[in-house]
JSON list of C-alpha atoms in Angstrom, two decimals:
[
{"chain": "A", "resi": 20, "resn": "UNK", "atom": "CA", "xyz": [4.45, 6.65, -14.38]},
{"chain": "A", "resi": 21, "resn": "UNK", "atom": "CA", "xyz": [5.54, 9.48, -16.21]},
{"chain": "A", "resi": 22, "resn": "UNK", "atom": "CA", "xyz": [9.09, 9.90, -14.71]},
{"chain": "A", "resi": 23, "resn": "UNK", "atom": "CA", "xyz": [9.62, 6.09, -16.35]},
{"chain": "A", "resi": 24, "resn": "UNK", "atom": "CA", "xyz": [9.36, 7.88, -20.05]},
{"chain": "A", "resi": 25, "resn": "UNK", "atom": "CA", "xyz": [12.76, 8.98, -19.40]},
{"chain": "A", "resi": 26, "resn": "UNK", "atom": "CA", "xyz": [14.50, 5.75, -19.30]},
{"chain": "A", "resi": 27, "resn": "UNK", "atom": "CA", "xyz": [12.84, 4.40, -22.51]},
{"chain": "A", "resi": 28, "resn": "UNK", "atom": "CA", "xyz": [14.68, 5.72, -25.39]},
{"chain": "A", "resi": 29, "resn": "UNK", "atom": "CA", "xyz": [12.71, 6.03, -28.70]},
{"chain": "A", "resi": 30, "resn": "UNK", "atom": "CA", "xyz": [11.96, 2.36, -30.53]},
{"chain": "A", "resi": 31, "resn": "UNK", "atom": "CA", "xyz": [12.04, 0.64, -27.03]},
{"chain": "A", "resi": 32, "resn": "UNK", "atom": "CA", "xyz": [9.77, -2.03, -27.15]},
{"chain": "A", "resi": 33, "resn": "UNK", "atom": "CA", "xyz": [9.09, -3.23, -23.63]},
{"chain": "A", "resi": 34, "resn": "UNK", "atom": "CA", "xyz": [8.28, -6.97, -23.02]},
{"chain": "A", "resi": 35, "resn": "UNK", "atom": "CA", "xyz": [5.37, -7.53, -20.48]},
{"chain": "A", "resi": 36, "resn": "UNK", "atom": "CA", "xyz": [4.32, -10.95, -18.91]},
{"chain": "A", "resi": 37, "resn": "UNK", "atom": "CA", "xyz": [0.44, -10.66, -18.93]},
{"chain": "A", "resi": 38, "resn": "UNK", "atom": "CA", "xyz": [-1.10, -10.64, -15.72]},
{"chain": "A", "resi": 39, "resn": "UNK", "atom": "CA", "xyz": [-4.73, -10.28, -15.93]},
{"chain": "A", "resi": 40, "resn": "UNK", "atom": "CA", "xyz": [-5.69, -6.90, -15.42]},
{"chain": "A", "resi": 41, "resn": "UNK", "atom": "CA", "xyz": [-2.59, -5.72, -13.18]},
{"chain": "A", "resi": 42, "resn": "UNK", "atom": "CA", "xyz": [-0.19, -5.23, -16.65]},
{"chain": "A", "resi": 43, "resn": "UNK", "atom": "CA", "xyz": [-3.37, -3.12, -18.40]},
{"chain": "A", "resi": 44, "resn": "UNK", "atom": "CA", "xyz": [-2.98, 0.41, -16.67]},
{"chain": "A", "resi": 45, "resn": "UNK", "atom": "CA", "xyz": [1.07, 0.29, -17.53]},
{"chain": "A", "resi": 46, "resn": "UNK", "atom": "CA", "xyz": [0.60, -1.07, -21.13]},
{"chain": "A", "resi": 47, "resn": "UNK", "atom": "CA", "xyz": [-2.27, 1.62, -21.96]},
{"chain": "A", "resi": 48, "resn": "UNK", "atom": "CA", "xyz": [0.12, 4.42, -20.67]},
{"chain": "A", "resi": 49, "resn": "UNK", "atom": "CA", "xyz": [3.45, 3.58, -22.71]},
{"chain": "A", "resi": 50, "resn": "UNK", "atom": "CA", "xyz": [1.43, 2.48, -25.91]},
{"chain": "A", "resi": 51, "resn": "UNK", "atom": "CA", "xyz": [-0.50, 6.11, -25.92]},
{"chain": "A", "resi": 52, "resn": "UNK", "atom": "CA", "xyz": [2.82, 7.23, -25.53]},
{"chain": "A", "resi": 53, "resn": "UNK", "atom": "CA", "xyz": [4.07, 5.47, -28.91]},
{"chain": "A", "resi": 54, "resn": "UNK", "atom": "CA", "xyz": [6.45, 3.08, -26.94]},
{"chain": "A", "resi": 55, "resn": "UNK", "atom": "CA", "xyz": [6.27, -0.34, -28.15]},
{"chain": "A", "resi": 56, "resn": "UNK", "atom": "CA", "xyz": [4.30, -2.75, -25.72]},
{"chain": "A", "resi": 57, "resn": "UNK", "atom": "CA", "xyz": [4.84, -6.88, -26.39]},
{"chain": "A", "resi": 58, "resn": "UNK", "atom": "CA", "xyz": [2.47, -8.99, -24.40]},
{"chain": "A", "resi": 59, "resn": "UNK", "atom": "CA", "xyz": [3.66, -12.63, -23.56]},
{"chain": "A", "resi": 60, "resn": "UNK", "atom": "CA", "xyz": [2.12, -15.57, -21.65]},
{"chain": "A", "resi": 61, "resn": "UNK", "atom": "CA", "xyz": [4.18, -15.64, -18.54]},
{"chain": "A", "resi": 62, "resn": "UNK", "atom": "CA", "xyz": [4.53, -19.43, -18.58]},
{"chain": "A", "resi": 63, "resn": "UNK", "atom": "CA", "xyz": [6.40, -19.22, -22.07]},
{"chain": "A", "resi": 64, "resn": "UNK", "atom": "CA", "xyz": [9.04, -17.27, -20.20]},
{"chain": "A", "resi": 65, "resn": "UNK", "atom": "CA", "xyz": [8.84, -19.47, -17.86]},
{"chain": "A", "resi": 66, "resn": "UNK", "atom": "CA", "xyz": [9.43, -22.52, -19.65]},
{"chain": "A", "resi": 67, "resn": "UNK", "atom": "CA", "xyz": [12.05, -20.24, -21.82]},
{"chain": "A", "resi": 68, "resn": "UNK", "atom": "CA", "xyz": [13.92, -19.81, -18.16]},
{"chain": "A", "resi": 69, "resn": "UNK", "atom": "CA", "xyz": [13.68, -23.67, -18.04]},
{"chain": "A", "resi": 70, "resn": "UNK", "atom": "CA", "xyz": [14.99, -24.48, -21.50]},
{"chain": "A", "resi": 71, "resn": "UNK", "atom": "CA", "xyz": [17.86, -22.50, -20.67]},
{"chain": "A", "resi": 72, "resn": "UNK", "atom": "CA", "xyz": [18.68, -24.20, -17.34]},
{"chain": "A", "resi": 73, "resn": "UNK", "atom": "CA", "xyz": [18.95, -20.66, -15.04]},
{"chain": "A", "resi": 74, "resn": "UNK", "atom": "CA", "xyz": [18.90, -21.90, -11.85]},
{"chain": "A", "resi": 75, "resn": "UNK", "atom": "CA", "xyz": [19.38, -18.33, -10.09]},
{"chain": "A", "resi": 76, "resn": "UNK", "atom": "CA", "xyz": [15.64, -16.82, -9.16]},
{"chain": "A", "resi": 77, "resn": "UNK", "atom": "CA", "xyz": [16.30, -13.85, -7.51]},
{"chain": "A", "resi": 78, "resn": "UNK", "atom": "CA", "xyz": [14.31, -10.01, -8.78]},
{"chain": "A", "resi": 79, "resn": "UNK", "atom": "CA", "xyz": [16.93, -8.99, -10.94]},
{"chain": "A", "resi": 80, "resn": "UNK", "atom": "CA", "xyz": [17.32, -11.93, -13.12]},
{"chain": "A", "resi": 81, "resn": "UNK", "atom": "CA", "xyz": [13.67, -12.74, -13.46]},
{"chain": "A", "resi": 82, "resn": "UNK", "atom": "CA", "xyz": [13.30, -8.97, -14.79]},
{"chain": "A", "resi": 83, "resn": "UNK", "atom": "CA", "xyz": [16.13, -9.87, -17.13]},
{"chain": "A", "resi": 84, "resn": "UNK", "atom": "CA", "xyz": [14.71, -12.52, -18.29]},
{"chain": "A", "resi": 85, "resn": "UNK", "atom": "CA", "xyz": [11.57, -11.12, -20.26]},
{"chain": "A", "resi": 86, "resn": "UNK", "atom": "CA", "xyz": [14.08, -9.01, -22.04]},
{"chain": "A", "resi": 87, "resn": "UNK", "atom": "CA", "xyz": [16.30, -12.07, -23.25]},
{"chain": "A", "resi": 88, "resn": "UNK", "atom": "CA", "xyz": [13.07, -13.68, -24.32]},
{"chain": "A", "resi": 89, "resn": "UNK", "atom": "CA", "xyz": [12.45, -10.60, -26.62]},
{"chain": "A", "resi": 90, "resn": "UNK", "atom": "CA", "xyz": [15.58, -10.49, -28.08]},
{"chain": "A", "resi": 91, "resn": "UNK", "atom": "CA", "xyz": [15.26, -14.26, -29.08]},
{"chain": "A", "resi": 92, "resn": "UNK", "atom": "CA", "xyz": [11.93, -14.12, -30.24]},
{"chain": "A", "resi": 93, "resn": "UNK", "atom": "CA", "xyz": [11.02, -11.05, -31.09]},
{"chain": "A", "resi": 94, "resn": "UNK", "atom": "CA", "xyz": [7.17, -11.08, -29.93]},
{"chain": "A", "resi": 95, "resn": "UNK", "atom": "CA", "xyz": [4.39, -9.04, -31.70]},
{"chain": "A", "resi": 96, "resn": "UNK", "atom": "CA", "xyz": [3.76, -6.07, -30.47]},
{"chain": "A", "resi": 97, "resn": "UNK", "atom": "CA", "xyz": [0.62, -5.02, -28.94]},
{"chain": "A", "resi": 98, "resn": "UNK", "atom": "CA", "xyz": [-2.96, -3.00, -29.98]},
{"chain": "A", "resi": 99, "resn": "UNK", "atom": "CA", "xyz": [-4.91, -2.25, -27.62]},
{"chain": "A", "resi": 100, "resn": "UNK", "atom": "CA", "xyz": [-9.03, -3.09, -29.20]},
{"chain": "A", "resi": 101, "resn": "UNK", "atom": "CA", "xyz": [-12.02, -0.44, -28.41]},
{"chain": "A", "resi": 102, "resn": "UNK", "atom": "CA", "xyz": [-13.20, -2.83, -26.31]},
{"chain": "A", "resi": 103, "resn": "UNK", "atom": "CA", "xyz": [-9.89, -3.21, -24.20]},
{"chain": "A", "resi": 104, "resn": "UNK", "atom": "CA", "xyz": [-10.14, 0.45, -23.74]},
{"chain": "A", "resi": 105, "resn": "UNK", "atom": "CA", "xyz": [-13.68, 0.37, -22.47]},
{"chain": "A", "resi": 106, "resn": "UNK", "atom": "CA", "xyz": [-12.30, -2.23, -20.04]},
{"chain": "A", "resi": 107, "resn": "UNK", "atom": "CA", "xyz": [-9.62, -0.55, -18.79]},
{"chain": "A", "resi": 108, "resn": "UNK", "atom": "CA", "xyz": [-11.77, 2.50, -18.27]},
{"chain": "A", "resi": 109, "resn": "UNK", "atom": "CA", "xyz": [-14.36, 0.82, -16.44]},
{"chain": "A", "resi": 110, "resn": "UNK", "atom": "CA", "xyz": [-11.34, -0.96, -14.38]},
{"chain": "A", "resi": 111, "resn": "UNK", "atom": "CA", "xyz": [-9.72, 2.07, -13.85]},
{"chain": "A", "resi": 112, "resn": "UNK", "atom": "CA", "xyz": [-12.74, 4.45, -12.49]},
{"chain": "A", "resi": 113, "resn": "UNK", "atom": "CA", "xyz": [-13.22, 2.81, -9.06]},
{"chain": "A", "resi": 114, "resn": "UNK", "atom": "CA", "xyz": [-9.16, 3.10, -8.70]},
{"chain": "A", "resi": 115, "resn": "UNK", "atom": "CA", "xyz": [-9.37, 6.97, -9.27]},
{"chain": "A", "resi": 116, "resn": "UNK", "atom": "CA", "xyz": [-12.53, 6.99, -7.21]},
{"chain": "A", "resi": 117, "resn": "UNK", "atom": "CA", "xyz": [-11.08, 5.68, -4.01]},
{"chain": "A", "resi": 118, "resn": "UNK", "atom": "CA", "xyz": [-7.62, 7.45, -4.66]},
{"chain": "A", "resi": 119, "resn": "UNK", "atom": "CA", "xyz": [-9.70, 10.95, -4.95]},
{"chain": "A", "resi": 120, "resn": "UNK", "atom": "CA", "xyz": [-11.70, 10.08, -1.35]},
{"chain": "A", "resi": 121, "resn": "UNK", "atom": "CA", "xyz": [-8.28, 9.02, 0.28]},
{"chain": "A", "resi": 122, "resn": "UNK", "atom": "CA", "xyz": [-6.90, 12.53, -0.53]},
{"chain": "A", "resi": 123, "resn": "UNK", "atom": "CA", "xyz": [-10.35, 13.83, 0.88]},
{"chain": "A", "resi": 124, "resn": "UNK", "atom": "CA", "xyz": [-9.79, 12.11, 4.24]},
{"chain": "A", "resi": 125, "resn": "UNK", "atom": "CA", "xyz": [-6.28, 12.99, 4.43]},
{"chain": "A", "resi": 126, "resn": "UNK", "atom": "CA", "xyz": [-7.32, 16.97, 4.15]},
{"chain": "A", "resi": 127, "resn": "UNK", "atom": "CA", "xyz": [-10.06, 16.36, 6.51]},
{"chain": "A", "resi": 128, "resn": "UNK", "atom": "CA", "xyz": [-7.50, 14.20, 9.16]},
{"chain": "A", "resi": 129, "resn": "UNK", "atom": "CA", "xyz": [-4.99, 17.33, 8.29]},
{"chain": "A", "resi": 130, "resn": "UNK", "atom": "CA", "xyz": [-8.11, 19.87, 9.19]},
{"chain": "A", "resi": 131, "resn": "UNK", "atom": "CA", "xyz": [-9.45, 18.49, 12.31]},
{"chain": "A", "resi": 132, "resn": "UNK", "atom": "CA", "xyz": [-5.30, 18.01, 13.55]},
{"chain": "A", "resi": 133, "resn": "UNK", "atom": "CA", "xyz": [-4.92, 21.29, 13.04]},
{"chain": "A", "resi": 134, "resn": "UNK", "atom": "CA", "xyz": [-8.43, 21.97, 14.89]},
{"chain": "A", "resi": 135, "resn": "UNK", "atom": "CA", "xyz": [-7.29, 19.79, 17.88]},
{"chain": "A", "resi": 136, "resn": "UNK", "atom": "CA", "xyz": [-4.71, 20.90, 20.50]},
{"chain": "A", "resi": 137, "resn": "UNK", "atom": "CA", "xyz": [-1.54, 21.17, 17.98]},
{"chain": "A", "resi": 138, "resn": "UNK", "atom": "CA", "xyz": [0.47, 20.79, 20.39]},
{"chain": "A", "resi": 139, "resn": "UNK", "atom": "CA", "xyz": [-0.44, 17.52, 22.10]},
{"chain": "A", "resi": 140, "resn": "UNK", "atom": "CA", "xyz": [-0.98, 16.29, 18.43]},
{"chain": "A", "resi": 141, "resn": "UNK", "atom": "CA", "xyz": [2.42, 16.63, 17.57]},
{"chain": "A", "resi": 142, "resn": "UNK", "atom": "CA", "xyz": [3.61, 14.87, 20.74]},
{"chain": "A", "resi": 143, "resn": "UNK", "atom": "CA", "xyz": [1.70, 12.00, 20.34]},
{"chain": "A", "resi": 144, "resn": "UNK", "atom": "CA", "xyz": [2.85, 11.75, 16.48]},
{"chain": "A", "resi": 145, "resn": "UNK", "atom": "CA", "xyz": [6.07, 11.66, 18.19]},
{"chain": "A", "resi": 146, "resn": "UNK", "atom": "CA", "xyz": [5.77, 8.93, 19.42]},
{"chain": "A", "resi": 147, "resn": "UNK", "atom": "CA", "xyz": [6.73, 5.66, 17.24]},
{"chain": "A", "resi": 148, "resn": "UNK", "atom": "CA", "xyz": [4.06, 3.68, 16.21]},
{"chain": "A", "resi": 149, "resn": "UNK", "atom": "CA", "xyz": [0.83, 6.60, 16.64]},
{"chain": "A", "resi": 150, "resn": "UNK", "atom": "CA", "xyz": [0.61, 7.89, 13.41]},
{"chain": "A", "resi": 151, "resn": "UNK", "atom": "CA", "xyz": [-2.32, 10.73, 12.38]},
{"chain": "A", "resi": 152, "resn": "UNK", "atom": "CA", "xyz": [-5.34, 8.47, 13.15]},
{"chain": "A", "resi": 153, "resn": "UNK", "atom": "CA", "xyz": [-4.48, 7.00, 16.07]},
{"chain": "A", "resi": 154, "resn": "UNK", "atom": "CA", "xyz": [-3.25, 10.41, 17.77]},
{"chain": "A", "resi": 155, "resn": "UNK", "atom": "CA", "xyz": [-6.59, 12.42, 16.48]},
{"chain": "A", "resi": 156, "resn": "UNK", "atom": "CA", "xyz": [-8.66, 9.59, 17.98]},
{"chain": "A", "resi": 157, "resn": "UNK", "atom": "CA", "xyz": [-6.63, 9.60, 20.89]},
{"chain": "A", "resi": 158, "resn": "UNK", "atom": "CA", "xyz": [-7.07, 13.55, 21.46]},
{"chain": "A", "resi": 159, "resn": "UNK", "atom": "CA", "xyz": [-10.82, 13.95, 20.19]},
{"chain": "A", "resi": 160, "resn": "UNK", "atom": "CA", "xyz": [-11.58, 10.63, 22.99]},
{"chain": "A", "resi": 161, "resn": "UNK", "atom": "CA", "xyz": [-9.77, 12.10, 25.81]},
{"chain": "A", "resi": 162, "resn": "UNK", "atom": "CA", "xyz": [-10.56, 15.64, 25.37]},
{"chain": "A", "resi": 163, "resn": "UNK", "atom": "CA", "xyz": [-7.65, 17.23, 26.40]},
{"chain": "A", "resi": 164, "resn": "UNK", "atom": "CA", "xyz": [-4.74, 14.55, 27.08]},
{"chain": "A", "resi": 165, "resn": "UNK", "atom": "CA", "xyz": [-2.70, 17.36, 29.25]},
{"chain": "A", "resi": 166, "resn": "UNK", "atom": "CA", "xyz": [-5.83, 16.70, 31.74]},
{"chain": "A", "resi": 167, "resn": "UNK", "atom": "CA", "xyz": [-4.08, 12.95, 32.47]},
{"chain": "A", "resi": 168, "resn": "UNK", "atom": "CA", "xyz": [-1.17, 13.39, 35.06]},
{"chain": "A", "resi": 169, "resn": "UNK", "atom": "CA", "xyz": [0.35, 10.39, 33.79]},
{"chain": "A", "resi": 170, "resn": "UNK", "atom": "CA", "xyz": [0.91, 8.00, 30.72]},
{"chain": "A", "resi": 171, "resn": "UNK", "atom": "CA", "xyz": [-0.67, 5.23, 33.66]},
{"chain": "A", "resi": 172, "resn": "UNK", "atom": "CA", "xyz": [-4.13, 7.26, 34.13]},
{"chain": "A", "resi": 173, "resn": "UNK", "atom": "CA", "xyz": [-4.18, 7.44, 30.17]},
{"chain": "A", "resi": 174, "resn": "UNK", "atom": "CA", "xyz": [-3.48, 3.42, 29.63]},
{"chain": "A", "resi": 175, "resn": "UNK", "atom": "CA", "xyz": [-6.24, 3.20, 32.54]},
{"chain": "A", "resi": 176, "resn": "UNK", "atom": "CA", "xyz": [-8.50, 5.51, 30.13]},
{"chain": "A", "resi": 177, "resn": "UNK", "atom": "CA", "xyz": [-8.47, 2.98, 27.35]},
{"chain": "A", "resi": 178, "resn": "UNK", "atom": "CA", "xyz": [-8.68, -0.52, 29.43]},
{"chain": "A", "resi": 179, "resn": "UNK", "atom": "CA", "xyz": [-4.28, -0.89, 28.55]},
{"chain": "A", "resi": 180, "resn": "UNK", "atom": "CA", "xyz": [-2.71, -1.05, 31.91]},
{"chain": "A", "resi": 181, "resn": "UNK", "atom": "CA", "xyz": [-0.54, -3.71, 32.50]},
{"chain": "A", "resi": 182, "resn": "UNK", "atom": "CA", "xyz": [-0.82, -5.72, 36.22]},
{"chain": "A", "resi": 183, "resn": "UNK", "atom": "CA", "xyz": [1.86, -8.46, 37.91]},
{"chain": "A", "resi": 184, "resn": "UNK", "atom": "CA", "xyz": [0.16, -11.41, 39.51]},
{"chain": "A", "resi": 185, "resn": "UNK", "atom": "CA", "xyz": [2.63, -12.67, 41.48]},
{"chain": "A", "resi": 186, "resn": "UNK", "atom": "CA", "xyz": [1.09, -13.68, 45.16]},
{"chain": "A", "resi": 187, "resn": "UNK", "atom": "CA", "xyz": [2.90, -16.01, 47.04]},
{"chain": "A", "resi": 188, "resn": "UNK", "atom": "CA", "xyz": [5.68, -18.21, 46.61]},
{"chain": "A", "resi": 189, "resn": "UNK", "atom": "CA", "xyz": [3.71, -21.44, 44.83]},
{"chain": "A", "resi": 190, "resn": "UNK", "atom": "CA", "xyz": [1.78, -19.45, 42.45]},
{"chain": "A", "resi": 191, "resn": "UNK", "atom": "CA", "xyz": [3.65, -17.14, 39.39]},
{"chain": "A", "resi": 192, "resn": "UNK", "atom": "CA", "xyz": [1.36, -15.80, 37.20]},
{"chain": "A", "resi": 193, "resn": "UNK", "atom": "CA", "xyz": [2.59, -13.80, 33.89]},
{"chain": "A", "resi": 194, "resn": "UNK", "atom": "CA", "xyz": [2.35, -9.94, 33.09]},
{"chain": "A", "resi": 195, "resn": "UNK", "atom": "CA", "xyz": [-0.53, -9.46, 31.23]},
{"chain": "A", "resi": 196, "resn": "UNK", "atom": "CA", "xyz": [-2.80, -6.69, 30.16]},
{"chain": "A", "resi": 197, "resn": "UNK", "atom": "CA", "xyz": [-6.26, -6.23, 31.93]},
{"chain": "A", "resi": 198, "resn": "UNK", "atom": "CA", "xyz": [-9.08, -4.07, 30.31]},
{"chain": "A", "resi": 199, "resn": "UNK", "atom": "CA", "xyz": [-10.42, -1.85, 32.62]},
{"chain": "A", "resi": 200, "resn": "UNK", "atom": "CA", "xyz": [-13.45, -0.92, 31.02]},
{"chain": "A", "resi": 201, "resn": "UNK", "atom": "CA", "xyz": [-14.35, 2.88, 32.23]},
{"chain": "A", "resi": 202, "resn": "UNK", "atom": "CA", "xyz": [-18.33, 3.61, 31.63]},
{"chain": "A", "resi": 203, "resn": "UNK", "atom": "CA", "xyz": [-18.71, 7.06, 31.41]},
{"chain": "A", "resi": 204, "resn": "UNK", "atom": "CA", "xyz": [-22.70, 8.34, 31.68]},
{"chain": "A", "resi": 205, "resn": "UNK", "atom": "CA", "xyz": [-24.03, 11.20, 29.98]},
{"chain": "A", "resi": 206, "resn": "UNK", "atom": "CA", "xyz": [-26.42, 13.59, 31.44]}
]
């Protein structure tokens, strides 16, 4: 969010549509940095649009409408109450915890990827549609992916084995994926 400050010259007043709790983080960020913030009911802006008889409904037009509303009506500046700050802190804490957990999990995935066979990991993640998590699961489940002689063997191991069923002249079946169940018993 810091990067948005360079686009807001001194004395800027931001007009924001009130969106329950979603606007609070940005409003608090701007308010704490001395940027004027006005909260406007979205219905007021919608009715303003109707009064202007605007027929264009695009993201660009929607983003300019609060600016025009602010220039026309000069809504009062928003002030954050102490209770509001407490509510924002309460709402932001779980979000910050989730972000920390995401970083920790990402670091663990990276460490796991390095611990597994790096060459196989790089080959798997090079396949469109296979990301880090899928590659790690594939390597963890298969042990060593090089042990499979073909892609067909690998797909059979995971129960994804395409087969064509069109025997006989009167029965034409669809090509489907049949699930092969592979049971491995440890002793």
